[in-house]
Amino acid sequence: MRDFVQRVVETLSVDDNKDRVSVVQYSRDPAVQFYLNTYTTKREILDNLRGLRLKGGRPLKTGAALQYLRDNVFTASAGSRRLEGVPQVLILLSGGRSFDSVDAPASALKKLGVLIFAIGTRSSDSTELQKIAQDPTYALSVPELTDLPSVQQQLQSSVEAAVIDVTPESPTVLVDHAKKDIVILLDSSDGTRNGFPAMRDFVERVVEKLNVGENKDRVSVVQYSRDAEVNFYLNTYTTRQDVVESVRGLRHRGGSPLNTGAALQYVRDNIFTTSSGSRRLQGVPQMLILLNGGRSFDNVDSPASALKKQGIFVIGIGTKSSDIGELQKISYDPSLALSVNEFTELPSVQEQLSSVMSTVLVRASPVTPTVTVETQPAGRDVVFLLDGSENTRAGFTAMRDFVQRVVETLSVDDNKDRVSVVQYSRDPAVQFYLNTYTTKREILDNLRGLRLKGGRPLKTGAALQYLRDNVFTASAGSRRLEGVPQVLILLSGGRSFDSVDAPASALKKLGVLIFAIGTRSSDSTELQKIAQDPTYALSVPELTDLPSVQQQLQSSVEAAVIDVTPESPTVLGMLTSTASCLKGYLTCLTFTEGKALALIVD
């Protein structure tokens, strides 16, 4: 075992700080031989390994050891660069069956974004190893530990090829930008019969711009009406000419009714799969382009959400007969729901689509694409952003009362929930931070004395950016990096004088769930852009009518399961979030070098 570890370390790039290594032994209890930040040269690591001696002890508790790694080794203080987007790899060498359960600890490591390889012997439990490993194919076996050299090349190849989705504390995803898997879903119901030739020509032009190949871009086309039908899979064709010829031969299927939800579910279950040619598990960006000509007869919410959770970037393109709200729900970001009057006008959005596709960074999720946190048991960090401009002078008391009633429902005293209040007009002003008060009484006492800030113009974009930089931070009391859901409730009484797009996107990228509540004087489209989902943009005629939406807001917050995906520190090579990348057509960089390796030795 010791010799095997030495040979693996010999292949790594430690001296230039690309790779870091930790070694842990365990039996009943784990014992760290050295951490990821203990040594900075390969020579130091190898010298230590040569002196490695058996720890001894029994029984074997692999579950406890895995949990220990999660809590003590894959941490920033121990040298892990997980929050910087560096892939985290665990190689387990085991010679027997565990005396405790490995299920929960293994799952917790995977949720943290750790790629696990498990190597055992004939004395090991193969089922247990497969549970531990990221994928059953990553559970390797040898007759005896002396046979470990026989799997070294296989292990090394797998580690080198692996691209790991680092979640939940970082949205950074290491992806291969040289290739994409693109599925095109065509509405071929009776309603699109006249426009189908234009759809087909549009698809052909999209394909013409791709670099199709076995190890480059892959394309699949699916038609649907009542049911979905595959024209060809991602691994059917390996040349652009073959794809183009197949597209030219597409014939309109027809049929009714239009079941877009079922079609989305179909492509998730049958097309974005390894057997159909998807390289999602290898970190290759996954894209779905939907061309739609009508409202769906079934619900699209759950299938669309499932695609996003799997890391699939969806762009919806519709006509005047489509339901724009539905397309916004389906698309990865509401602003990416494109629209034309008729399919014959599709060339007008061709350039926009090409720009999006050229910069797309899709979260490629090997096993657990998202990590969900139940809001109530874990607590929440709740920030209220109040329009304190002259727009709300008449309704400010109603706003203040509304915030007080919401706070009354929170669990502040036991430190589950934390609250911050910020007012803004031209500039934001913090009333108190998330860590200012620790009891509900203190918060309510402060709120009773809240007075209108005043001022104009209203700059909601600047206020959102301020929250991101100064309130949703650890120093201000945010527990985002601990996985605590982050909630923002915006109360606005008018249209913003600056752009909200990029700041709202940045907050969402940080993992903040945003609810936006406005009045008839607000811009409903603006509120929908700000909110996490258009359904989270609520409206009342006047601020005095806020009590009418309190229960709706409370129910939504209570039910919300938040994908906690904060942003990594800004470093060269950090990935820009999908939304901000696309909205600004920025050049996105990827940090692809370096691996953090931890070896746990039985």
PDB file of C-alpha atoms in Angstrom, residues 81-89 108-116 134 138 161-176 279-284 307-312 332 361-371 563-566 568 575 578 591:
ATOM      1  CA  ARG A  81      -8.554  24.654  -2.331  1.00  0.00           C
ATOM      2  CA  ARG A  82     -12.103  23.468  -2.919  1.00  0.00           C
ATOM      3  CA  LEU A  83     -13.480  27.003  -2.641  1.00  0.00           C
ATOM      4  CA  GLU A  84     -11.077  28.064  -5.386  1.00  0.00           C
ATOM      5  CA  GLY A  85     -12.502  25.443  -7.730  1.00  0.00           C
ATOM      6  CA  VAL A  86      -9.585  22.994  -7.467  1.00  0.00           C
ATOM      7  CA  PRO A  87     -10.775  19.386  -7.984  1.00  0.00           C
ATOM      8  CA  GLN A  88     -10.893  17.318  -4.805  1.00  0.00           C
ATOM      9  CA  VAL A  89      -9.931  13.647  -5.146  1.00  0.00           C
ATOM     10  CA  ALA A 108     -21.659  14.013   2.319  1.00  0.00           C
ATOM     11  CA  LEU A 109     -18.257  13.925   0.639  1.00  0.00           C
ATOM     12  CA  LYS A 110     -19.827  13.677  -2.805  1.00  0.00           C
ATOM     13  CA  LYS A 111     -22.098  16.607  -2.021  1.00  0.00           C
ATOM     14  CA  LEU A 112     -18.985  18.544  -1.120  1.00  0.00           C
ATOM     15  CA  GLY A 113     -17.715  17.881  -4.655  1.00  0.00           C
ATOM     16  CA  VAL A 114     -15.136  15.229  -3.759  1.00  0.00           C
ATOM     17  CA  LEU A 115     -14.458  12.616  -6.440  1.00  0.00           C
ATOM     18  CA  ILE A 116     -13.960   9.277  -4.693  1.00  0.00           C
ATOM     19  CA  GLN A 134     -18.321   8.394  -7.073  1.00  0.00           C
ATOM     20  CA  TYR A 138     -14.507   3.866  -9.803  1.00  0.00           C
ATOM     21  CA  ALA A 161      -9.752  12.540 -17.040  1.00  0.00           C
ATOM     22  CA  ALA A 162     -12.076  13.460 -14.198  1.00  0.00           C
ATOM     23  CA  VAL A 163     -13.619  16.920 -14.216  1.00  0.00           C
ATOM     24  CA  ILE A 164     -15.276  17.622 -10.912  1.00  0.00           C
ATOM     25  CA  ASP A 165     -18.270  19.809 -10.126  1.00  0.00           C
ATOM     26  CA  VAL A 166     -17.234  21.663  -6.992  1.00  0.00           C
ATOM     27  CA  THR A 167     -20.382  22.179  -4.877  1.00  0.00           C
ATOM     28  CA  PRO A 168     -21.987  23.348  -2.610  1.00  0.00           C
ATOM     29  CA  GLU A 169     -19.629  26.074  -1.411  1.00  0.00           C
ATOM     30  CA  SER A 170     -18.510  27.104  -4.876  1.00  0.00           C
ATOM     31  CA  PRO A 171     -20.309  27.494  -8.156  1.00  0.00           C
ATOM     32  CA  THR A 172     -17.018  27.124  -9.961  1.00  0.00           C
ATOM     33  CA  VAL A 173     -17.198  24.221 -12.349  1.00  0.00           C
ATOM     34  CA  LEU A 174     -14.295  22.860 -14.285  1.00  0.00           C
ATOM     35  CA  VAL A 175     -15.492  22.261 -17.803  1.00  0.00           C
ATOM     36  CA  ASP A 176     -13.921  21.503 -21.138  1.00  0.00           C
ATOM     37  CA  ARG A 279     -20.322  13.524 -21.669  1.00  0.00           C
ATOM     38  CA  ARG A 280     -21.821  15.316 -18.678  1.00  0.00           C
ATOM     39  CA  LEU A 281     -19.881  13.134 -16.236  1.00  0.00           C
ATOM     40  CA  GLN A 282     -16.683  14.235 -17.964  1.00  0.00           C
ATOM     41  CA  GLY A 283     -17.514  17.895 -17.393  1.00  0.00           C
ATOM     42  CA  VAL A 284     -18.522  18.667 -20.984  1.00  0.00           C
ATOM     43  CA  LEU A 307     -32.768  19.803 -16.158  1.00  0.00           C
ATOM     44  CA  LYS A 308     -31.249  22.817 -14.436  1.00  0.00           C
ATOM     45  CA  LYS A 309     -30.335  20.752 -11.373  1.00  0.00           C
ATOM     46  CA  GLN A 310     -28.566  18.299 -13.663  1.00  0.00           C
ATOM     47  CA  GLY A 311     -26.444  21.168 -14.961  1.00  0.00           C
ATOM     48  CA  ILE A 312     -28.096  21.466 -18.368  1.00  0.00           C
ATOM     49  CA  TYR A 332     -31.765  28.628 -17.571  1.00  0.00           C
ATOM     50  CA  LEU A 361     -20.416  27.574 -19.017  1.00  0.00           C
ATOM     51  CA  VAL A 362     -22.692  24.783 -17.916  1.00  0.00           C
ATOM     52  CA  ARG A 363     -22.471  23.159 -14.489  1.00  0.00           C
ATOM     53  CA  ALA A 364     -21.506  19.606 -15.309  1.00  0.00           C
ATOM     54  CA  SER A 365     -22.572  17.504 -12.353  1.00  0.00           C
ATOM     55  CA  PRO A 366     -21.139  14.000 -11.990  1.00  0.00           C
ATOM     56  CA  VAL A 367     -23.549  12.630  -9.407  1.00  0.00           C
ATOM     57  CA  THR A 368     -24.995  15.328  -7.217  1.00  0.00           C
ATOM     58  CA  PRO A 369     -25.582  18.395  -9.368  1.00  0.00           C
ATOM     59  CA  THR A 370     -27.070  20.407  -6.548  1.00  0.00           C
ATOM     60  CA  VAL A 371     -27.009  20.329  -2.800  1.00  0.00           C
ATOM     61  CA  ASP A 563     -29.231  25.521  -3.867  1.00  0.00           C
ATOM     62  CA  VAL A 564     -26.353  26.894  -1.849  1.00  0.00           C
ATOM     63  CA  THR A 565     -23.736  27.752  -4.467  1.00  0.00           C
ATOM     64  CA  PRO A 566     -21.710  30.762  -3.379  1.00  0.00           C
ATOM     65  CA  SER A 568     -15.347  31.450  -5.182  1.00  0.00           C
ATOM     66  CA  LEU A 575     -15.203  30.964 -13.740  1.00  0.00           C
ATOM     67  CA  THR A 578     -23.407  31.318 -16.370  1.00  0.00           C
ATOM     68  CA  PHE A 591      -9.003  26.991 -14.030  1.00  0.00           C
TER      69      PHE A 591
END
